[in-house]
CSV table of C-alpha atoms and ligand atoms in Angstrom, one decimal:
chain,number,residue,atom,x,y,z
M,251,UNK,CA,27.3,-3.8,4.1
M,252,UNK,CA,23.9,-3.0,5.8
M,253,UNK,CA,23.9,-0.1,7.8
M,254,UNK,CA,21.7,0.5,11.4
M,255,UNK,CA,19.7,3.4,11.2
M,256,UNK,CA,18.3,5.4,14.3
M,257,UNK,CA,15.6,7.8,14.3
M,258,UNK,CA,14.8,10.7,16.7
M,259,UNK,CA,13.1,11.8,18.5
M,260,UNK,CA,11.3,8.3,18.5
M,261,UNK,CA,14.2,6.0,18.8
M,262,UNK,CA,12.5,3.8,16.0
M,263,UNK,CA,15.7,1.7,14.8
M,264,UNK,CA,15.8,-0.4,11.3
M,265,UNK,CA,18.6,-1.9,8.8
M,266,UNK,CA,19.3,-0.3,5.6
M,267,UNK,CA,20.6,-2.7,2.7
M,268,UNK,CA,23.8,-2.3,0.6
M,269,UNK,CA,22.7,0.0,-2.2
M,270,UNK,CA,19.3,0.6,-0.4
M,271,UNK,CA,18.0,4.4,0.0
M,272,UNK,CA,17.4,5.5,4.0
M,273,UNK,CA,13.8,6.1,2.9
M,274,UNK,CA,13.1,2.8,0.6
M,275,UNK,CA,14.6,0.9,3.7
M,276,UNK,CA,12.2,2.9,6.5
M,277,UNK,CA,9.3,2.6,4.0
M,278,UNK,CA,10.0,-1.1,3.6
M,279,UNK,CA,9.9,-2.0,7.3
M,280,UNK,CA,7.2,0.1,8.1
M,281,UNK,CA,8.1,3.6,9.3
M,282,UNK,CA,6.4,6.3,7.4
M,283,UNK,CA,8.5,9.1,6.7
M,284,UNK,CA,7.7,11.8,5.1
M,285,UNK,CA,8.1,12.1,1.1
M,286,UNK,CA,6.8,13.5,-2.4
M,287,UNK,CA,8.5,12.4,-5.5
M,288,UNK,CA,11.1,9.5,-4.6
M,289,UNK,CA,13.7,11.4,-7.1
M,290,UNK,CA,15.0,14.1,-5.4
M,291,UNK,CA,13.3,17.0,-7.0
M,292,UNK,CA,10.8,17.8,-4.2
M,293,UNK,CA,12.8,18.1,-1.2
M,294,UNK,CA,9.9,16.7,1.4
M,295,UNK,CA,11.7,13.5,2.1
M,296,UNK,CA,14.8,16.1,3.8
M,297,UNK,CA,15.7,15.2,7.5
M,298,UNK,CA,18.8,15.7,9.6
M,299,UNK,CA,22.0,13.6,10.3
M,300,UNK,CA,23.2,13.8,14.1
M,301,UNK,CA,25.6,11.1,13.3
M,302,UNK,CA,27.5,9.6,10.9
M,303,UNK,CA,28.0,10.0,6.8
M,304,UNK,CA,26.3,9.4,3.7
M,305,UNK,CA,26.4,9.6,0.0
M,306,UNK,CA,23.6,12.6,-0.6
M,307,UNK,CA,23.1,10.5,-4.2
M,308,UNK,CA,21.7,12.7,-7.2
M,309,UNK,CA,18.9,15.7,-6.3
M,310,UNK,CA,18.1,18.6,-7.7
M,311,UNK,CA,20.2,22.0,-6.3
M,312,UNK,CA,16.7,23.5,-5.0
M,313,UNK,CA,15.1,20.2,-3.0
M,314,UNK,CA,18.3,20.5,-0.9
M,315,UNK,CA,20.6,24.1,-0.8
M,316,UNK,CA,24.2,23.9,-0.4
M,317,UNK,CA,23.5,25.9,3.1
M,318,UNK,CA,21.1,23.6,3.8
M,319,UNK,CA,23.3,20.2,3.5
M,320,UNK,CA,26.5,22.2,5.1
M,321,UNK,CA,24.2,21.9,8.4
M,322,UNK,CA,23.8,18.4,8.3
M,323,UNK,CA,20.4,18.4,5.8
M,324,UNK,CA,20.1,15.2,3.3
M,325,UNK,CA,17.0,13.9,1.1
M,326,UNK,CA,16.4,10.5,2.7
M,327,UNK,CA,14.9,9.5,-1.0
M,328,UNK,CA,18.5,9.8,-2.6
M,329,UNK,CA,21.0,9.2,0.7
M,330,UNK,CA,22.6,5.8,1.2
M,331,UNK,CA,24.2,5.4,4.8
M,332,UNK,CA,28.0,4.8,4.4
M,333,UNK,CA,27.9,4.3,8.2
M,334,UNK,CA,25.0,3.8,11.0
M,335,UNK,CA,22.7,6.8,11.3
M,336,UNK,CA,21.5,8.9,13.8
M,337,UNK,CA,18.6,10.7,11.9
M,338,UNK,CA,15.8,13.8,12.8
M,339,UNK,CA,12.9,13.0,11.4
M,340,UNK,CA,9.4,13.9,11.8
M,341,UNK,CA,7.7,10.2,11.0
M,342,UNK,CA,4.2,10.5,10.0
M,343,UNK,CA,1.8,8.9,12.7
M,344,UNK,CA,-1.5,10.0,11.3
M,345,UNK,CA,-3.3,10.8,8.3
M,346,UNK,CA,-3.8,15.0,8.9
M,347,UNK,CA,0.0,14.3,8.5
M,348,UNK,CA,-0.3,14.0,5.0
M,349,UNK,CA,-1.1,16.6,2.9
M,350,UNK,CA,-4.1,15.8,0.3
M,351,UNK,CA,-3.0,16.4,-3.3
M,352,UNK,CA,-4.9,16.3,-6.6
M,353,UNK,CA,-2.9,15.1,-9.4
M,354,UNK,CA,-4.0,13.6,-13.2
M,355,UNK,CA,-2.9,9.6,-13.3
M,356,UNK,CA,-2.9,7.5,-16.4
M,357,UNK,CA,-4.2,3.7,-16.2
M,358,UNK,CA,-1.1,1.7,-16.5
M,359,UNK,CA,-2.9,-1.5,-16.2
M,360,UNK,CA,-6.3,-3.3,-16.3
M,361,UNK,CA,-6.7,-6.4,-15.3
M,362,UNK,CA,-10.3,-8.5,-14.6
M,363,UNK,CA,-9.8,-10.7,-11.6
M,364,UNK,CA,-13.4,-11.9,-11.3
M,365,UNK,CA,-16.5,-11.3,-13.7
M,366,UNK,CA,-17.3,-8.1,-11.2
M,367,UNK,CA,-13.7,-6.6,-10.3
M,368,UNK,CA,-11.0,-5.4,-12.3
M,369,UNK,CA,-7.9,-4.5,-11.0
M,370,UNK,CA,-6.4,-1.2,-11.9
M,371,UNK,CA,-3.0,-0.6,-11.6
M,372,UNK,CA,-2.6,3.5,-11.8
M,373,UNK,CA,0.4,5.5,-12.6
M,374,UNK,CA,1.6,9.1,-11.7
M,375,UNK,CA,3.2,11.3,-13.8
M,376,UNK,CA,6.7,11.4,-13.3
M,377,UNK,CA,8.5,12.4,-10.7
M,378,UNK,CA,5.3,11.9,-8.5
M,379,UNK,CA,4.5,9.9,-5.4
M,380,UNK,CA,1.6,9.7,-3.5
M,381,UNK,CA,2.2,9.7,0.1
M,382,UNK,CA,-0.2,7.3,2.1
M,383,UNK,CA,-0.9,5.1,5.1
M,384,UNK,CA,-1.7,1.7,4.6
M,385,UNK,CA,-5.3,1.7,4.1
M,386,UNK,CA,-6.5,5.0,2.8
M,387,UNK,CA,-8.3,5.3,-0.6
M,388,UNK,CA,-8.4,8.0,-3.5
M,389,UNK,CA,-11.3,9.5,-5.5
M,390,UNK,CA,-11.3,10.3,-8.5
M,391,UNK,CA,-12.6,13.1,-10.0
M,392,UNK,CA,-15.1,12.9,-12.8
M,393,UNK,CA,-15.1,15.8,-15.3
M,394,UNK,CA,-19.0,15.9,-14.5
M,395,UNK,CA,-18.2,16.9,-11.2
M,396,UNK,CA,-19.0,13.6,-9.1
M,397,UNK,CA,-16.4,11.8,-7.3
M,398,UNK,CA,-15.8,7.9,-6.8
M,399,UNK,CA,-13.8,6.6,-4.3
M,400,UNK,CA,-11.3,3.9,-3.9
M,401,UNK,CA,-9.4,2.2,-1.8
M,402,UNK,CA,-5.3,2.0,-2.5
M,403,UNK,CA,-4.7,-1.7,-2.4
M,404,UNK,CA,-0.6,-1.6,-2.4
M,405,UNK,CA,1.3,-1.1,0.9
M,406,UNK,CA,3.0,2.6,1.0
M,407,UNK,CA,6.3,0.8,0.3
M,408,UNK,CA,5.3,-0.5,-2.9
M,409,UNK,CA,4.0,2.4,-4.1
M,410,UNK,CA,5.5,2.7,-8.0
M,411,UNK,CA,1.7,2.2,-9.1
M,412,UNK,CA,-1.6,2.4,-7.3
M,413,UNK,CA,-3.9,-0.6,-7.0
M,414,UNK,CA,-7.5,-0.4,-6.9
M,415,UNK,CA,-10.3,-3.0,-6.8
M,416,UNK,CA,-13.1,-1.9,-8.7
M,417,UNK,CA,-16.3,-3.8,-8.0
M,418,UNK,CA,-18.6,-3.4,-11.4
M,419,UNK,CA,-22.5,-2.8,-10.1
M,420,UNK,CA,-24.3,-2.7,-13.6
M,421,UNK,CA,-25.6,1.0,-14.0
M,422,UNK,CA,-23.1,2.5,-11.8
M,423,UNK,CA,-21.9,6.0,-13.7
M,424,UNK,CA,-17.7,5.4,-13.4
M,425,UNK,CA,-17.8,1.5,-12.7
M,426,UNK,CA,-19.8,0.8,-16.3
M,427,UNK,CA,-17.2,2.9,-17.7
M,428,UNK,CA,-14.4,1.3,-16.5
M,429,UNK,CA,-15.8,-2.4,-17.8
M,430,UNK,CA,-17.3,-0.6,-21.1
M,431,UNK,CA,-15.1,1.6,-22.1
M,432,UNK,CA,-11.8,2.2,-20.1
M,433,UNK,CA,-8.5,1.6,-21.6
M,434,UNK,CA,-4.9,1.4,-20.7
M,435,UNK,CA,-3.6,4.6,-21.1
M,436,UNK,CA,-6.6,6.4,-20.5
M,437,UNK,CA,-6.0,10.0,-18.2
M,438,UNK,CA,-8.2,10.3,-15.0
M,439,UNK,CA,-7.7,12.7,-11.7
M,440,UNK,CA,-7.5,11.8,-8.2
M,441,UNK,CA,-7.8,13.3,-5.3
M,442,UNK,CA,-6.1,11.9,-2.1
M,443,UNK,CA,-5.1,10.2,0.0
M,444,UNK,CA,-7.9,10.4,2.2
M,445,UNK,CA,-9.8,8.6,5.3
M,446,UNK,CA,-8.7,7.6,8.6
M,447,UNK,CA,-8.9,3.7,8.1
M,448,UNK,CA,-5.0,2.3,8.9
M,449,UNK,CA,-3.7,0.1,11.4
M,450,UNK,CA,-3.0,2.1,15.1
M,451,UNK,CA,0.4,1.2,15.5
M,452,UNK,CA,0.8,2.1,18.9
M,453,UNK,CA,-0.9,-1.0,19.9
M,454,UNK,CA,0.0,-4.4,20.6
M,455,UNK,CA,-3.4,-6.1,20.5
M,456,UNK,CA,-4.2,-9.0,17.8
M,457,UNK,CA,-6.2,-7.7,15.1
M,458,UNK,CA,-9.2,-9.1,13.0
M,459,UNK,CA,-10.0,-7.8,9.9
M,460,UNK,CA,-12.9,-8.3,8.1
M,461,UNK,CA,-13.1,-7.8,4.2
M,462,UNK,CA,-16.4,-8.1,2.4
M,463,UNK,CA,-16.2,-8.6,-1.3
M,464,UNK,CA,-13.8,-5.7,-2.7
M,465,UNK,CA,-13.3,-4.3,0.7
M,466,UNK,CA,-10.6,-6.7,0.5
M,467,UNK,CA,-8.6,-3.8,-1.2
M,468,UNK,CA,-7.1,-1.7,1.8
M,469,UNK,CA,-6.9,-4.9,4.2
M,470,UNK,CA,-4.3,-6.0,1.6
M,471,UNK,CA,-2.0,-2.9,1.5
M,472,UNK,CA,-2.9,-3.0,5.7
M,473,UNK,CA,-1.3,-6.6,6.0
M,474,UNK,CA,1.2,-6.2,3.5
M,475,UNK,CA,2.3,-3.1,5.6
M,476,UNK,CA,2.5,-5.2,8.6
M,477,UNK,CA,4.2,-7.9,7.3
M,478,UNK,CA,6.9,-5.5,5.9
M,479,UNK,CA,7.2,-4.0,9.2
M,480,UNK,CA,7.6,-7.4,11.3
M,481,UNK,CA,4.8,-6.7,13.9
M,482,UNK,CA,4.8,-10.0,16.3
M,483,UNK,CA,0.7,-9.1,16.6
M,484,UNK,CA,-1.4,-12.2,16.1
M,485,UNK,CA,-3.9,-11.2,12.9
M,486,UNK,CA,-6.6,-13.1,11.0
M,487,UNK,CA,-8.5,-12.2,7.9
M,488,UNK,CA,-12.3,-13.1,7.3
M,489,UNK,CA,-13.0,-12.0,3.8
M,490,UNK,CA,-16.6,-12.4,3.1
M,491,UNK,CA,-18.1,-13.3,-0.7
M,492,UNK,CA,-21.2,-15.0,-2.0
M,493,UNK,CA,-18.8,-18.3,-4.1
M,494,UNK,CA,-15.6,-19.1,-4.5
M,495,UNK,CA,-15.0,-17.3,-7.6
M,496,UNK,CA,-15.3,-14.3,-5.9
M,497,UNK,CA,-12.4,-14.7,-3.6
M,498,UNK,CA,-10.3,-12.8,-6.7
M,499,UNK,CA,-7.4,-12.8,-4.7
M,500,UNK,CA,-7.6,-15.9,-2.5
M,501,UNK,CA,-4.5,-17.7,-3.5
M,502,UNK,CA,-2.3,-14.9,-2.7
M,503,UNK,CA,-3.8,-14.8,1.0
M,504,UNK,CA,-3.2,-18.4,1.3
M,505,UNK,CA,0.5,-18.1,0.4
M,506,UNK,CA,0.3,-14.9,3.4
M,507,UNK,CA,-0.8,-17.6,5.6
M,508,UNK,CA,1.8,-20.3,4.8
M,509,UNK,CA,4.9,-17.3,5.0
M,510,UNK,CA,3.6,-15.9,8.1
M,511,UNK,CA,3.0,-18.0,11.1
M,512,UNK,CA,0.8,-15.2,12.7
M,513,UNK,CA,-1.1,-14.3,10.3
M,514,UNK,CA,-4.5,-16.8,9.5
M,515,UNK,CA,-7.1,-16.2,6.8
M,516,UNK,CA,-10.4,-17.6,6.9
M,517,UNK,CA,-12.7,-17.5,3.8
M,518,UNK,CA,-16.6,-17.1,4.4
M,519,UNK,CA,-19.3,-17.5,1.5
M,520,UNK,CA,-22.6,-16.3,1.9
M,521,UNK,CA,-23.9,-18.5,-1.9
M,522,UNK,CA,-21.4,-21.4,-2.1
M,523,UNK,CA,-22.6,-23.1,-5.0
M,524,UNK,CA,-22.6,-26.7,-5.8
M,525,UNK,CA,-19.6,-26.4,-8.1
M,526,UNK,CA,-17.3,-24.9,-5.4
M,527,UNK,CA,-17.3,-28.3,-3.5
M,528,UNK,CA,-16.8,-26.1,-0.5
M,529,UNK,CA,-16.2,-27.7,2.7
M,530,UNK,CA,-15.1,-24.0,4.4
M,531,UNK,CA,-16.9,-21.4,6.7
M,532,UNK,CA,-20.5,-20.4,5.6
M,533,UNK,CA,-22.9,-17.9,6.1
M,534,UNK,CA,-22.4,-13.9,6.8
M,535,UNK,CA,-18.6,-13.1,7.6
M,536,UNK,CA,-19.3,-11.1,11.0
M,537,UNK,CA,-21.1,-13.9,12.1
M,538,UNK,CA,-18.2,-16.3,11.8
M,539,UNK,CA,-16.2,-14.0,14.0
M,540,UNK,CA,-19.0,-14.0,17.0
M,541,UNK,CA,-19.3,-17.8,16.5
M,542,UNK,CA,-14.8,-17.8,16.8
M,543,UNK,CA,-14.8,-15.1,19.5
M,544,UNK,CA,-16.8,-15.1,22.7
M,545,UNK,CA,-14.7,-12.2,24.1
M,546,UNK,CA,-13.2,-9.6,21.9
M,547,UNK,CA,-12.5,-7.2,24.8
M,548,UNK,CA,-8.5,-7.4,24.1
M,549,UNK,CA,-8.7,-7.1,20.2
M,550,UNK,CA,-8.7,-4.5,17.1
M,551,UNK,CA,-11.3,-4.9,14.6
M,552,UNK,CA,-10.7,-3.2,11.2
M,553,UNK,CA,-13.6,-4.0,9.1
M,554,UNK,CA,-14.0,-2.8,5.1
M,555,UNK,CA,-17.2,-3.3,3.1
M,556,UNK,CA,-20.8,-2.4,2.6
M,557,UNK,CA,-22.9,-0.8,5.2
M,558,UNK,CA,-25.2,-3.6,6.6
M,559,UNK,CA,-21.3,-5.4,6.9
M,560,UNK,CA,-19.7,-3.0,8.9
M,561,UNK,CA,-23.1,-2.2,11.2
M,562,UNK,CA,-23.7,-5.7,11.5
M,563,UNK,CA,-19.7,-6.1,12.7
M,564,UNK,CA,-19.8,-3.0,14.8
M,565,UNK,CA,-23.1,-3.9,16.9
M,566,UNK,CA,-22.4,-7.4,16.9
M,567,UNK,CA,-18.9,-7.3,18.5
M,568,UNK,CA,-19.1,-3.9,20.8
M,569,UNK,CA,-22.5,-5.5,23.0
M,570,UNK,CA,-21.6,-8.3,24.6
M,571,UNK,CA,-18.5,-9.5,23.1
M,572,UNK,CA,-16.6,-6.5,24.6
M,573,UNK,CA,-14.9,-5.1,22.0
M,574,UNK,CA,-14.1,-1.1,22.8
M,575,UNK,CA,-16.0,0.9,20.4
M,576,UNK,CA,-13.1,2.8,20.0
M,577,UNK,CA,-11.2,-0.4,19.0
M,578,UNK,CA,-13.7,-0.9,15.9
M,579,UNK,CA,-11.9,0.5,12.7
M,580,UNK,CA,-13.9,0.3,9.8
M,581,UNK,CA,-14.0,2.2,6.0
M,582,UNK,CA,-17.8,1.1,4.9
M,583,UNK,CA,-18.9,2.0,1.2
M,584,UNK,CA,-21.6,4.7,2.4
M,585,UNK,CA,-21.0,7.9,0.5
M,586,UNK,CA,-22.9,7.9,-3.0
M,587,UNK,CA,-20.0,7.4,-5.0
M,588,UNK,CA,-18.9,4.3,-2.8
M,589,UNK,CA,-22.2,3.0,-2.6
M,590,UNK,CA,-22.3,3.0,-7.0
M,591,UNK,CA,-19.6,0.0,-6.2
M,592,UNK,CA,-20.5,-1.6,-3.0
D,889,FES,S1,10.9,12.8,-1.9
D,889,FES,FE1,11.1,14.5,-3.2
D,889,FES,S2,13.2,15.1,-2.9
D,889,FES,FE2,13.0,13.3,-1.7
């Protein structure tokens, strides 16, 4: 039977599932609590229980004392309410929250979406979790020293692998590798997570984000994180590409749009060619937002993809359309190893 669970000091409320662990269930609708390894071997998922009972599940004797559970301690990775909660728990509610972690990852899966972008699916050893907000990327470390960063495309719920979008720019050091020579299985480090680009919660205001190319990646785990967590805020996608094949990922929006009746998604190609029959938006993708929005003054922008995209976007909407500059998110592919992929 499911099970209401409280949270203080925020009084953030959700339901937990028969069989369901408290922190799958929080995770799952969008409250970000604490957490390392998911198994109960790390002990950073432990909170308090002011009222009511569970069954503590299996954990290792060090993530969680005896002492320690005698005064009301549990590992929200392994507990599964027998009754409603009351819970202490600090929730996360910003990214110097989470502490940055380098850890070696093997390539689980490879998959090429569009002749430029391949889809890696990226595993953790064991007993290893990567805490993130929707949003925030990764980079990996090259054993020459140079770093290449990526964004994590799954929501923080879903977080079994990690999903990045890798955009293949022919001479780029890591992304020739990855469409030359990379294989499942092959052993990489990464550093993360890292960057400040995730939905501000504390708001109400509709939200527009703008993708170009494979700066589609963290607006995925971004919407996927809201839809999990049931926010009633109006939000459109405008993902920007030069033809259709380049919308790698389009169909899965479309079905977004069709289970979620606040949610819209608007294409935009820059080079439709003749071939894509294309009777959608045209032209650049910030410029189909000024041509849908003559006053952004009560929005949120969040805005992920190269340079000229995001300065475009930022100018563009901040001048006369109104939009608070401190309302413009935006993660744009400027440092060197970005720019290799933009
Ligand atoms: S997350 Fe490591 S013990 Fe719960």
């Amino acid at each position: 039977m499911p099970h209401q669970i409280t949270l203080e000091p925020s009084g953030h409320v959700f339901t937990v599932e028969d069989g369901e662990t408290i922190l799958n269930a929080a995770l799952r609708e969008g409250f970000a609590l604490p957490y390392g390894c998911r198994n109960g071997a790390c002990g950073s998922c432990k909170g308090k229980l002011l009222k009511g009972e569970v069954d503590y599940g299996h954990y290792q004797a060090n993530a969680l004392k005896d002492e320690e559970r005698a005064q009301g301690k549990a590992l929200f990775c392994r507990a599964k309410p027998m009754t409603d909660l009351v819970l202490e728990v600090r929730e996360i509610g910003a990214a110097k929250d989470i502490h940055i972690r380098t850890l070696p990852c093997r390539v689980q899966k490879m998959e090429r979406r569009a002749d430029d972008v391949m889809v890696l699916q990226i595993k953790l050893p064991a007993n290893e979790r990567l805490q993130f907000l929707a949003g925030q990327y990764i980079d990996f470390l090259l054993k020459d020293g140079r770093r290449r960063s990526y964004s994590i495309a799954n929501p923080p719920h879903d977080d079994g692998l990690l999903e990045l979008h890798i955009r293949h720019l022919p001479g780029g050091h890591f992304s020739d590798r990855v469409f030359a020579e990379m294989k499942e299985k092959d052993i990489l480090r990464l550093e993360g997570p890292l960057g400040s680009f995730f939905i501000r919660e504390e708001s109400d205001k509709p939200m527009i984000f703008i993708a170009g190319g494979t700066g589609f990646a963290p607006i995925k785990a971004m919407l996927l994180h809201a839809f999990a967590s049931g926010t009633p805020r109006p939000m459109v996608l405008y993902w920007g590409v030069r033809s259709r094949k380049d919308l790698y990922m389009g169909d899965l929006v479309a079905t977004w749009q069709q289970e979620h009746p606040h949610f819209n998604f608007i294409p935009v190609l820059s080079e439709p060619r003749p071939e894509d029959a294309w009777l959608g938006r045209t032209g650049y993708v910030h410029e189909a937002v000024l041509a849908d929005f003559k006053d952004l003054s009560g929005y949120q922008v969040y805005a992920c993809g190269a340079p000229a995209l995001v300065d475009a976007a930022r100018q563009g909407f901040t001048g006369s359309r109104g939009l608070p500059e401190d309302e413009f998110y935006a993660d744009s592919f400027v440092n060197a190893a970005a720019s290799e992929e933009a």
